[in-house]
Amino acid sequence: MPFHFRQFDYSQNVHRLIIFPLEIFIVFKSENALKIQADKYVQALMIYGSAMNLNRVRILKDSKERIGPTVYWMSRDQRVQDNWALLFSQELALKQKAPLTVVFCAISQFHGATVRQYDFMLRGLQELEKSLAEKNIPFYLLTGLPEEEIPKFVNKFMIGALITDFSPLLVKKQWNKTIADNIEITFYEVDAHNIVPCWIASSKQEYGAYTFRPKINRVLDEFLEDFPILKKHPIIWREDKGEIDWNKIRESRLLGDSISEVQWIKSGEKEAHRVLHDFIKNKLQVYYELRNDPTKDGQSNISPYLHFGQISAQRTALEVLENAENRSYKAFLEELIVRRELSDNFCFYNSNYDKFEGFPNWARKTLTAHAKDPREHVYSLEEFECAKTHDELWNAAQIEMMQRGKMHGYMRMYWAKKILEWTESPEKAIEIAIYLNDKYELDGRDPNGYVGIAWSIGGVHDRAWKERPVFGKIRYMSYNGCKSKFNVKEYIERVKMPIS
Ligand SMILES: Cc1cc2nc3c(=O)[nH]c(=O)nc-3n(C[C@H](O)[C@H](O)[C@H](O)COP(=O)(O)OP(=O)(O)OC[C@H]3O[C@@H](n4cnc5c(N)ncnc54)[C@H](O)[C@@H]3O)c2cc1C
């Protein structure tokens, strides 16, 4: 069907798209949507009768339509089920009567990722290859930098349209830009990670949860919908894609690294759903009471799956809502939706999300004013890394992260704040905290990590507190404060126990 004319009537919240001989009015329920460059949605709207909310889609490069296979360059959302980027790719391919393929680029050095994270990711991708094959969608595992490999792939197979999933991190933004500059086809970006697309939730950096929450809540009904089912793709990809030698790839990624894989948590989409169901059945009821006690197993443990996109936050929220019984579900959804999506908001709108310069003005001012305060202890990166501080509680948290690949959420705050207290400057503190977090946490290199560290060290999304040495007006946490909240000795003993 030829695309003839388009017109936007912003005043009436109506996006008017005329496709000869039909005239279609698409009503944007979300006012925010109109603030975003609405014309960027036009090509996406060409998919007449789309089963999804197209506000989840942006166009990174607008180009002439080319007939050819559709490619989803998968990056942050490594799953088959409940994946808006994959669903959108399929819609586009079906409209073009084209085959569909999924491509992933494995990079040898990714932001300090180690064996631990590669092992988790590659096992998940191996399962994903099989699930995609059941849907007639071949999976290519490329090795190398996406900015080089994706344009090569697009040219080699005369691809008609390219789709990717959304990440607010600088590295992905840079890859997208280089790829857009080096291809001649339309390039779409779909926010498959957030429930409310990051650019719709807010058009600016938010001050805190208190300003972000009402914005999210205003549009949540519109976006917290169930997913359409991914179809078995009817148009076959004819190219011979060869076999992926998973063992060889794993071996090449896993060499020369001293950080070991972890065994207590298994990777993959199926396992992610099992962990979610176990949480809902056995822990959700008491989440409110237990989540901040590191001696109890009161958190969901879902963050590694969310980080690698092996489970959708939207699916998680929908399932938790089906079991909404007491105040616990609200507390969980506050973390899963408001806090998590606020992290994406911060990283999307603040390119200094991992630096001192990204802290709010009041925090930089107060930290600078206290930069020369004498520190009772100053540790080097090596001393921190080897858990050789004077504080047995801090050391236990560091050991928990090193051994288990997941520090308890409450301890993460204490851990980062003490790094501020025991380093020569806040700049050094943020550098050390990010280095250790990204090296050992299974869920590291995530907007949640950068924001959690910036909250602890730099007052991001927090307010000014009573002034004190070194911290200035940044919120303080103490050993005695922890003692009043949970059994510190029990936590220290627990960390020493074998991991099950
Ligand atoms: C210094 C510091 C570093 C952190 N580093 C990371 C990190 O690298 N990766 C990461 O995913 N999270 C990080 N967090 C946030 C939080 O601690 C973890 O998301 C949480 O502990 C993960 O465990 P869970 O999935 O069992 O959490 P649950 O309590 O079961 O929460 C469910 C989900 O809600 C979200 N959530 C929970 N707490 C927060 C929070 N404070 N901010 C944003 N989202 C939240 C997460 O997606 C989490 O998976 C960090 C926090 C701090 C203070």
Coordinates of C-alpha atoms and ligand atoms in Angstrom, one line a residue:
M1 CA 0.0 0.0 0.0
P2 CA 1.6 3.3 -1.0
F3 CA 2.5 5.8 1.6
H4 CA 1.1 9.1 0.4
F5 CA 0.8 11.8 2.9
R6 CA 1.2 12.5 6.6
Q7 CA 0.0 15.2 8.8
F8 CA 0.2 15.9 12.5
D9 CA -2.4 17.7 14.5
Y10 CA -0.7 18.3 17.8
S11 CA -3.4 20.4 19.3
Q12 CA -5.9 17.6 19.3
N13 CA -3.6 14.8 20.4
V14 CA -4.2 13.1 17.2
H15 CA -1.5 11.8 14.9
R16 CA -3.1 11.7 11.5
L17 CA -1.7 9.3 8.9
I18 CA -3.2 9.2 5.5
I19 CA -2.5 6.1 3.4
F20 CA -4.3 6.2 0.2
P21 CA -7.1 5.2 -0.1
L22 CA -7.6 4.9 3.6
E23 CA -7.4 7.6 6.2
I24 CA -6.3 6.5 9.6
F25 CA -6.3 8.5 12.9
I26 CA -4.1 7.3 15.6
V27 CA -4.8 8.8 19.0
F28 CA -1.9 9.2 21.3
K29 CA -3.1 8.6 24.8
S30 CA 0.0 9.9 26.2
E31 CA 0.6 13.7 26.1
N32 CA 4.2 13.2 26.6
A33 CA 4.4 11.4 23.3
L34 CA 3.6 14.5 21.5
K35 CA 6.6 16.3 23.0
I36 CA 8.9 13.8 21.4
Q37 CA 9.7 14.4 17.8
A38 CA 6.4 12.9 16.7
D39 CA 7.4 12.8 13.0
K40 CA 10.0 10.2 13.8
Y41 CA 7.2 7.7 14.3
V42 CA 5.9 8.0 10.8
Q43 CA 7.7 5.1 9.3
A44 CA 6.8 3.0 12.2
L45 CA 3.2 3.9 11.8
M46 CA 3.3 2.6 8.3
I47 CA 2.8 -0.8 9.7
Y48 CA -0.9 -0.6 9.3
G49 CA -2.7 -2.5 12.0
S50 CA 0.2 -2.8 14.4
A51 CA -0.5 -4.9 17.4
M52 CA 1.8 -2.8 19.6
N53 CA 2.0 0.7 21.0
L54 CA 4.3 2.4 18.4
N55 CA 5.3 5.0 21.0
R56 CA 7.9 2.3 21.9
V57 CA 9.6 2.9 18.6
R58 CA 11.9 5.7 17.4
I59 CA 13.7 6.1 14.1
L60 CA 17.4 6.5 14.4
K61 CA 17.9 6.7 10.6
D62 CA 15.1 7.5 8.2
S63 CA 15.8 6.2 4.8
K64 CA 14.1 4.9 1.7
E65 CA 12.2 1.6 2.1
R66 CA 14.3 -1.2 0.7
I67 CA 12.9 -4.6 0.0
G68 CA 15.0 -7.2 1.8
P69 CA 15.2 -9.3 5.0
T70 CA 14.6 -7.6 8.4
V71 CA 17.3 -7.8 11.0
Y72 CA 16.9 -7.4 14.8
W73 CA 20.3 -6.5 16.2
M74 CA 19.8 -7.7 19.7
S75 CA 21.8 -6.1 22.4
R76 CA 20.2 -5.4 25.8
D77 CA 17.1 -7.6 25.6
Q78 CA 18.4 -11.1 25.1
R79 CA 15.1 -13.0 25.1
V80 CA 12.5 -14.4 22.7
Q81 CA 9.4 -14.0 24.8
D82 CA 7.9 -10.7 25.7
N83 CA 10.3 -8.7 23.6
W84 CA 8.9 -5.6 21.9
A85 CA 11.9 -5.2 19.7
L86 CA 11.5 -8.7 18.3
L87 CA 7.8 -8.3 18.0
F88 CA 8.2 -5.1 16.1
S89 CA 10.8 -6.7 13.9
Q90 CA 8.4 -9.4 13.0
E91 CA 5.6 -7.0 12.2
L92 CA 7.9 -5.1 9.9
A93 CA 9.1 -8.3 8.2
L94 CA 5.6 -9.6 7.8
K95 CA 4.5 -6.3 6.2
Q96 CA 7.4 -6.6 3.8
K97 CA 6.8 -10.4 3.3
A98 CA 10.5 -10.7 4.2
P99 CA 12.5 -13.2 6.3
L100 CA 13.6 -12.2 9.8
T101 CA 16.9 -12.8 11.5
V102 CA 18.4 -11.9 14.9
V103 CA 22.0 -10.9 15.2
F104 CA 24.1 -10.5 18.3
C105 CA 27.6 -9.1 18.5
A106 CA 29.9 -10.6 21.2
I107 CA 32.7 -8.2 22.0
S108 CA 35.8 -9.5 23.6
Q109 CA 36.3 -6.5 26.0
F110 CA 33.0 -5.0 27.2
H111 CA 33.4 -2.5 30.0
G112 CA 35.4 -4.7 32.3
A113 CA 33.1 -7.7 31.9
T114 CA 34.7 -11.0 33.0
V115 CA 34.3 -14.7 32.7
R116 CA 31.5 -14.5 35.2
Q117 CA 29.3 -12.2 33.1
Y118 CA 30.3 -13.7 29.7
D119 CA 29.5 -17.2 30.9
F120 CA 26.0 -16.1 32.1
M121 CA 25.3 -14.3 28.9
L122 CA 26.6 -16.9 26.5
R123 CA 24.6 -19.7 28.2
G124 CA 21.5 -17.5 27.8
L125 CA 22.2 -16.9 24.2
Q126 CA 22.7 -20.6 23.5
E127 CA 19.2 -21.3 24.8
L128 CA 17.9 -18.3 22.8
E129 CA 19.2 -19.7 19.6
K130 CA 17.1 -22.9 20.0
S131 CA 14.0 -20.9 21.0
L132 CA 14.4 -18.7 17.9
A133 CA 14.9 -21.7 15.6
E134 CA 11.5 -23.0 16.8
K135 CA 10.0 -19.7 15.4
N136 CA 11.9 -20.1 12.1
I137 CA 14.1 -17.2 13.0
P138 CA 17.8 -17.8 12.6
F139 CA 20.3 -16.4 15.1
Y140 CA 23.8 -15.1 14.1
L141 CA 26.5 -14.6 16.7
L142 CA 29.0 -12.2 15.3
T143 CA 32.3 -11.5 17.0
G144 CA 33.6 -7.9 16.9
L145 CA 32.5 -4.4 17.4
P146 CA 28.8 -3.8 16.4
E147 CA 29.7 -0.5 14.7
E148 CA 31.8 -2.5 12.2
E149 CA 30.0 -5.8 12.1
I150 CA 26.4 -4.6 11.8
P151 CA 26.9 -2.4 8.7
K152 CA 28.9 -5.3 7.1
F153 CA 26.1 -7.7 7.8
V154 CA 23.5 -5.3 6.4
N155 CA 25.4 -4.9 3.2
K156 CA 26.3 -8.6 2.8
F157 CA 22.7 -9.8 3.0
M158 CA 21.0 -6.8 1.4
I159 CA 19.0 -6.1 4.5
G160 CA 15.8 -4.1 4.1
A161 CA 15.4 -2.7 7.7
L162 CA 17.4 -2.8 10.9
I163 CA 16.0 -2.8 14.4
T164 CA 17.7 -2.6 17.7
D165 CA 16.7 -2.5 21.4
F166 CA 17.2 0.5 23.6
S167 CA 19.9 1.3 26.1
P168 CA 20.6 4.7 27.6
L169 CA 24.3 4.0 28.0
L170 CA 26.9 6.0 26.1
V171 CA 28.5 3.0 24.4
K172 CA 25.3 1.9 22.8
K173 CA 24.4 5.4 21.8
Q174 CA 27.8 5.7 20.1
W175 CA 27.4 2.4 18.3
N176 CA 23.9 3.4 17.1
K177 CA 25.2 6.7 15.7
T178 CA 28.1 5.1 13.8
I179 CA 25.9 2.4 12.4
A180 CA 23.3 4.9 11.3
D181 CA 26.0 6.8 9.5
N182 CA 27.2 3.7 7.7
I183 CA 24.0 2.2 6.4
E184 CA 21.4 3.2 3.8
I185 CA 18.3 1.6 5.3
T186 CA 15.9 2.6 8.0
F187 CA 17.1 2.0 11.5
Y188 CA 14.6 1.7 14.3
E189 CA 15.1 1.6 18.0
V190 CA 12.6 -0.1 20.3
D191 CA 12.5 0.4 24.1
A192 CA 12.0 -3.3 25.0
H193 CA 13.5 -2.9 28.5
N194 CA 11.3 -0.3 30.2
I195 CA 7.6 -0.6 30.6
V196 CA 7.1 3.0 29.8
P197 CA 9.5 3.9 27.0
C198 CA 12.3 6.1 28.4
W199 CA 11.6 9.0 26.1
I200 CA 7.9 8.9 26.9
A201 CA 8.2 8.6 30.7
S202 CA 9.9 12.0 30.8
S203 CA 11.5 14.4 28.4
K204 CA 14.2 15.5 30.9
Q205 CA 16.4 14.3 33.7
E206 CA 14.3 13.9 36.8
Y207 CA 15.3 15.2 40.3
G208 CA 14.2 12.1 42.1
A209 CA 11.5 9.4 42.5
Y210 CA 9.1 12.0 43.8
T211 CA 9.1 13.9 40.4
F212 CA 9.3 10.7 38.3
R213 CA 6.7 8.6 40.0
P214 CA 3.6 10.7 39.0
K215 CA 4.8 10.9 35.4
I216 CA 5.2 7.1 35.2
N217 CA 1.9 6.5 36.9
R218 CA 0.1 8.8 34.5
V219 CA 0.9 6.6 31.5
L220 CA 1.4 3.2 33.2
D221 CA -2.0 1.9 32.2
E222 CA -1.3 2.6 28.6
F223 CA 1.9 0.7 28.6
L224 CA 1.5 -2.1 31.2
E225 CA -0.4 -4.3 28.7
D226 CA 0.0 -7.9 27.8
F227 CA 2.2 -9.0 24.9
P228 CA 1.1 -10.3 21.6
I229 CA 2.5 -13.8 20.8
L230 CA 5.6 -14.1 18.5
K231 CA 4.5 -16.1 15.5
K232 CA 6.3 -18.8 13.8
H233 CA 7.8 -16.8 11.0
P234 CA 6.3 -17.8 7.7
I235 CA 9.0 -16.5 5.4
I236 CA 12.2 -18.6 5.4
W237 CA 15.7 -17.2 5.6
R238 CA 17.5 -18.9 2.8
E239 CA 21.1 -18.2 3.6
D240 CA 23.2 -20.9 5.1
K241 CA 24.1 -19.5 8.6
G242 CA 26.4 -22.4 9.7
E243 CA 26.6 -23.8 13.1
I244 CA 27.6 -21.8 16.1
D245 CA 30.4 -23.5 18.0
W246 CA 29.3 -22.5 21.5
N247 CA 32.1 -24.3 23.3
K248 CA 34.8 -22.7 21.2
I249 CA 33.3 -19.2 21.7
R250 CA 32.9 -19.8 25.4
E251 CA 36.5 -21.0 25.7
S252 CA 37.8 -18.0 23.8
R253 CA 35.9 -15.6 26.0
L254 CA 36.7 -17.4 29.2
L255 CA 40.4 -17.6 29.0
G256 CA 42.9 -15.6 31.1
D257 CA 40.5 -14.4 33.7
S258 CA 40.7 -14.9 37.4
I259 CA 37.1 -14.3 38.2
S260 CA 35.1 -17.5 38.3
E261 CA 31.6 -18.3 37.0
V262 CA 29.0 -18.7 39.7
Q263 CA 27.0 -21.8 40.2
W264 CA 24.1 -20.8 42.5
I265 CA 22.2 -19.1 39.7
K266 CA 21.6 -20.5 36.3
S267 CA 21.3 -18.5 33.2
G268 CA 18.5 -18.3 30.5
E269 CA 15.0 -17.3 29.8
K270 CA 13.4 -20.5 31.3
E271 CA 15.4 -20.2 34.5
A272 CA 14.5 -16.5 34.8
H273 CA 10.8 -17.4 34.8
R274 CA 11.4 -20.2 37.3
V275 CA 13.1 -17.7 39.6
L276 CA 10.3 -15.2 39.2
H277 CA 7.6 -17.9 40.0
D278 CA 9.6 -19.1 43.0
F279 CA 9.8 -15.5 44.3
I280 CA 6.1 -14.9 43.8
K281 CA 5.2 -18.2 45.5
N282 CA 7.6 -18.1 48.4
K283 CA 8.9 -14.6 49.0
L284 CA 6.7 -11.9 47.6
Q285 CA 4.3 -12.0 50.6
V286 CA 7.2 -11.0 53.0
Y287 CA 9.2 -8.8 50.6
Y288 CA 8.2 -5.6 52.4
E289 CA 9.5 -6.9 55.8
L290 CA 12.6 -8.9 54.6
R291 CA 14.1 -7.1 51.6
N292 CA 16.4 -4.8 53.7
D293 CA 17.7 -7.6 55.9
P294 CA 20.9 -9.0 54.4
T295 CA 20.8 -12.1 56.7
K296 CA 17.6 -13.2 55.0
D297 CA 17.0 -14.3 51.4
G298 CA 14.2 -11.7 51.0
Q299 CA 15.0 -10.2 47.5
S300 CA 13.9 -11.7 44.2
N301 CA 17.4 -12.3 42.7
I302 CA 16.0 -11.3 39.4
S303 CA 18.5 -8.5 38.6
P304 CA 20.9 -10.6 36.6
Y305 CA 18.0 -11.7 34.4
L306 CA 16.7 -8.2 34.0
H307 CA 20.2 -6.9 33.3
F308 CA 20.8 -9.3 30.4
G309 CA 17.2 -9.0 29.3
Q310 CA 16.5 -12.7 29.9
I311 CA 13.2 -11.6 31.4
S312 CA 11.0 -8.6 30.7
A313 CA 10.3 -6.2 33.5
Q314 CA 6.9 -5.8 32.1
R315 CA 6.1 -9.5 32.3
T316 CA 7.5 -9.5 35.9
A317 CA 5.2 -6.6 36.8
L318 CA 2.2 -8.3 35.2
E319 CA 2.8 -11.5 37.1
V320 CA 3.4 -9.8 40.4
L321 CA 0.2 -7.8 39.9
E322 CA -1.7 -11.1 39.5
N323 CA -0.6 -11.9 43.0
A324 CA -1.1 -8.5 44.5
E325 CA -2.2 -9.3 48.1
N326 CA -0.5 -7.1 50.6
R327 CA 1.8 -4.0 50.8
S328 CA 4.7 -6.2 49.6
Y329 CA 3.7 -6.1 45.9
K330 CA 3.6 -2.3 46.0
A331 CA 7.1 -2.1 47.5
F332 CA 8.4 -4.5 44.8
L333 CA 6.8 -2.6 42.0
E334 CA 8.2 0.6 43.3
E335 CA 11.7 -0.9 42.9
L336 CA 11.0 -2.7 39.6
I337 CA 9.2 0.1 37.9
V338 CA 9.9 3.5 39.5
R339 CA 13.5 3.1 40.7
R340 CA 14.7 1.0 37.8
E341 CA 13.2 3.2 35.1
L342 CA 14.5 6.3 37.0
S343 CA 18.0 4.9 36.5
D344 CA 17.4 4.7 32.8
N345 CA 16.1 8.3 32.9
F346 CA 19.3 9.5 34.6
C347 CA 21.7 7.8 32.2
F348 CA 19.7 8.7 29.1
Y349 CA 19.7 12.5 29.9
N350 CA 23.0 12.8 31.8
S351 CA 26.0 11.7 29.9
N352 CA 28.2 12.1 33.0
Y353 CA 26.2 9.3 34.8
D354 CA 29.4 7.6 35.8
K355 CA 31.4 10.7 36.9
F356 CA 31.6 13.3 39.7
E357 CA 30.4 15.9 37.1
G358 CA 27.1 14.1 36.9
F359 CA 26.2 14.7 40.5
P360 CA 23.7 17.5 41.3
N361 CA 25.1 20.9 42.0
W362 CA 24.4 20.9 45.8
A363 CA 26.3 17.5 46.1
R364 CA 29.3 18.6 44.1
K365 CA 29.5 21.8 46.2
T366 CA 29.3 20.1 49.5
L367 CA 31.8 17.3 48.5
T368 CA 34.2 19.9 47.2
A369 CA 33.9 21.9 50.4
H370 CA 34.9 18.7 52.3
A371 CA 37.5 17.4 49.8
K372 CA 40.4 18.3 52.2
D373 CA 38.8 16.9 55.4
P374 CA 41.2 14.4 57.0
R375 CA 40.1 10.7 56.5
E376 CA 40.5 8.3 59.3
H377 CA 41.4 5.5 56.8
V378 CA 42.5 5.7 53.2
Y379 CA 42.6 2.5 51.2
S380 CA 43.9 1.7 47.8
L381 CA 41.9 -0.1 45.1
E382 CA 43.9 -3.3 45.9
E383 CA 43.0 -3.1 49.6
F384 CA 39.4 -2.6 48.9
E385 CA 39.4 -5.4 46.3
C386 CA 41.0 -7.9 48.6
A387 CA 38.6 -6.9 51.4
K388 CA 41.4 -5.7 53.6
T389 CA 39.7 -2.8 55.4
H390 CA 39.5 -2.5 59.2
D391 CA 35.7 -3.0 59.0
E392 CA 34.5 -6.7 59.0
L393 CA 31.1 -5.7 57.8
W394 CA 32.4 -3.9 54.8
N395 CA 34.8 -6.8 54.1
A396 CA 32.0 -9.3 54.3
A397 CA 30.0 -7.3 51.7
Q398 CA 33.0 -7.2 49.4
I399 CA 33.5 -11.0 49.8
E400 CA 29.8 -11.6 49.1
M401 CA 30.1 -9.7 45.8
M402 CA 33.3 -11.4 44.8
Q403 CA 32.2 -14.9 45.6
R404 CA 28.5 -14.8 44.8
G405 CA 28.4 -12.2 42.1
K406 CA 25.5 -10.5 43.9
M407 CA 25.8 -8.4 47.0
H408 CA 22.7 -7.8 49.0
G409 CA 20.9 -4.6 48.0
Y410 CA 21.0 -3.0 51.5
M411 CA 24.8 -3.7 51.8
R412 CA 25.4 -2.1 48.4
M413 CA 24.6 1.3 49.9
Y414 CA 26.8 0.8 52.9
W415 CA 29.6 -0.6 50.7
A416 CA 29.6 2.4 48.3
K417 CA 29.3 5.0 51.1
K418 CA 32.3 3.6 52.9
I419 CA 34.3 3.8 49.7
L420 CA 33.6 7.5 49.7
E421 CA 34.6 7.8 53.4
W422 CA 37.9 5.9 52.9
T423 CA 39.3 7.3 49.7
E424 CA 41.2 10.6 49.1
S425 CA 38.4 12.1 46.9
P426 CA 34.8 11.5 45.7
E427 CA 36.2 11.3 42.1
K428 CA 38.4 8.4 43.2
A429 CA 35.6 6.8 45.2
I430 CA 33.2 6.7 42.2
E431 CA 36.0 5.2 40.0
I432 CA 36.7 2.4 42.5
A433 CA 33.1 1.6 43.2
I434 CA 32.2 1.3 39.5
Y435 CA 35.3 -0.7 38.8
L436 CA 34.5 -3.3 41.5
N437 CA 30.8 -3.3 40.8
D438 CA 31.3 -3.9 37.1
K439 CA 33.9 -6.5 37.7
Y440 CA 32.1 -8.7 40.2
E441 CA 28.4 -8.2 40.1
L442 CA 26.4 -10.3 37.6
D443 CA 24.1 -7.4 37.2
G444 CA 27.0 -4.9 36.7
R445 CA 27.4 -2.4 33.9
D446 CA 23.8 -1.5 34.3
P447 CA 22.1 2.0 34.7
N448 CA 21.0 0.7 38.1
G449 CA 24.6 0.3 39.1
Y450 CA 25.8 3.7 37.9
V451 CA 22.8 5.3 39.6
G452 CA 23.1 3.3 42.8
I453 CA 26.7 4.4 43.1
A454 CA 25.9 8.0 42.2
W455 CA 23.1 7.9 44.8
S456 CA 25.4 6.6 47.5
I457 CA 28.4 8.8 46.8
G458 CA 26.9 11.8 45.0
G459 CA 23.4 12.4 46.3
V460 CA 21.8 11.7 43.0
H461 CA 18.0 11.4 43.4
D462 CA 18.5 12.1 47.1
R463 CA 18.4 15.3 49.2
A464 CA 20.9 17.1 51.5
W465 CA 21.3 15.7 55.0
K466 CA 23.0 17.0 58.2
E467 CA 26.5 18.1 57.4
R468 CA 29.4 16.0 58.6
P469 CA 33.1 15.5 57.8
V470 CA 34.1 14.0 54.4
F471 CA 30.4 13.4 53.4
G472 CA 29.3 17.0 53.7
K473 CA 25.6 16.9 53.2
I474 CA 25.5 13.5 51.5
R475 CA 23.5 10.9 53.4
Y476 CA 25.7 9.0 55.8
M477 CA 25.5 5.3 56.9
S478 CA 27.3 3.7 59.8
Y479 CA 28.2 0.4 61.2
N480 CA 26.1 1.1 64.3
G481 CA 23.2 2.0 62.1
C482 CA 23.4 -1.4 60.4
K483 CA 23.6 -3.0 63.8
S484 CA 20.3 -1.5 64.7
K485 CA 18.7 -2.8 61.5
F486 CA 19.9 -6.4 61.3
N487 CA 22.2 -8.9 62.9
V488 CA 25.6 -7.8 61.6
K489 CA 27.4 -10.9 63.1
E490 CA 25.0 -13.2 61.4
Y491 CA 25.5 -11.6 58.1
I492 CA 29.3 -11.8 58.4
E493 CA 29.0 -15.5 59.3
R494 CA 26.5 -16.1 56.5
V495 CA 29.0 -14.8 53.9
K496 CA 31.6 -17.3 55.1
M497 CA 29.3 -20.2 54.5
P498 CA 29.5 -22.2 51.2
I499 CA 27.2 -20.7 48.6
S500 CA 24.1 -22.8 47.8
Ligands
LIG1 C1 26.0 1.0 45.3 C2 24.9 0.3 44.5 C3 25.2 -0.4 43.4 C4 24.2 -1.1 42.7 N1 24.5 -1.8 41.6 C5 23.6 -2.4 40.8 C6 23.9 -3.0 39.6 O1 25.1 -3.1 39.2 N2 22.9 -3.6 38.9 C7 21.6 -3.6 39.3 O2 20.7 -4.1 38.6 N3 21.2 -2.9 40.4 C8 22.2 -2.3 41.2 N4 21.8 -1.7 42.4 C9 20.4 -1.6 42.7 C10 19.9 -2.7 43.6 O3 20.7 -2.8 44.8 C11 19.8 -4.0 42.9 O4 19.0 -3.8 41.7 C12 19.1 -5.1 43.7 O5 19.8 -5.3 44.9 C13 19.1 -6.4 42.9 O6 18.6 -7.5 43.6 P1 17.2 -8.1 43.3 O7 16.9 -8.3 41.9 O8 17.2 -9.4 44.1 O9 16.3 -7.0 43.9 P2 14.8 -6.9 44.4 O10 14.8 -6.1 45.7 O11 14.1 -8.1 44.3 O12 14.2 -5.8 43.3 C14 13.7 -6.2 42.1 C15 14.2 -5.3 41.0 O13 13.9 -4.0 41.2 C16 15.0 -3.1 40.8 N5 15.6 -2.4 41.9 C17 15.7 -2.8 43.2 N6 16.3 -1.9 43.9 C18 16.7 -0.9 43.1 C19 17.3 0.3 43.2 N7 17.8 0.7 44.4 N8 17.5 1.1 42.1 C20 17.0 0.7 40.9 N9 16.4 -0.5 40.7 C21 16.2 -1.3 41.8 C22 16.0 -4.0 40.2 O14 15.8 -4.1 38.8 C23 15.7 -5.4 40.9 O15 16.2 -6.5 40.1 C24 22.8 -1.0 43.1 C25 22.5 -0.2 44.2 C26 23.5 0.4 44.9 C27 23.2 1.2 46.1

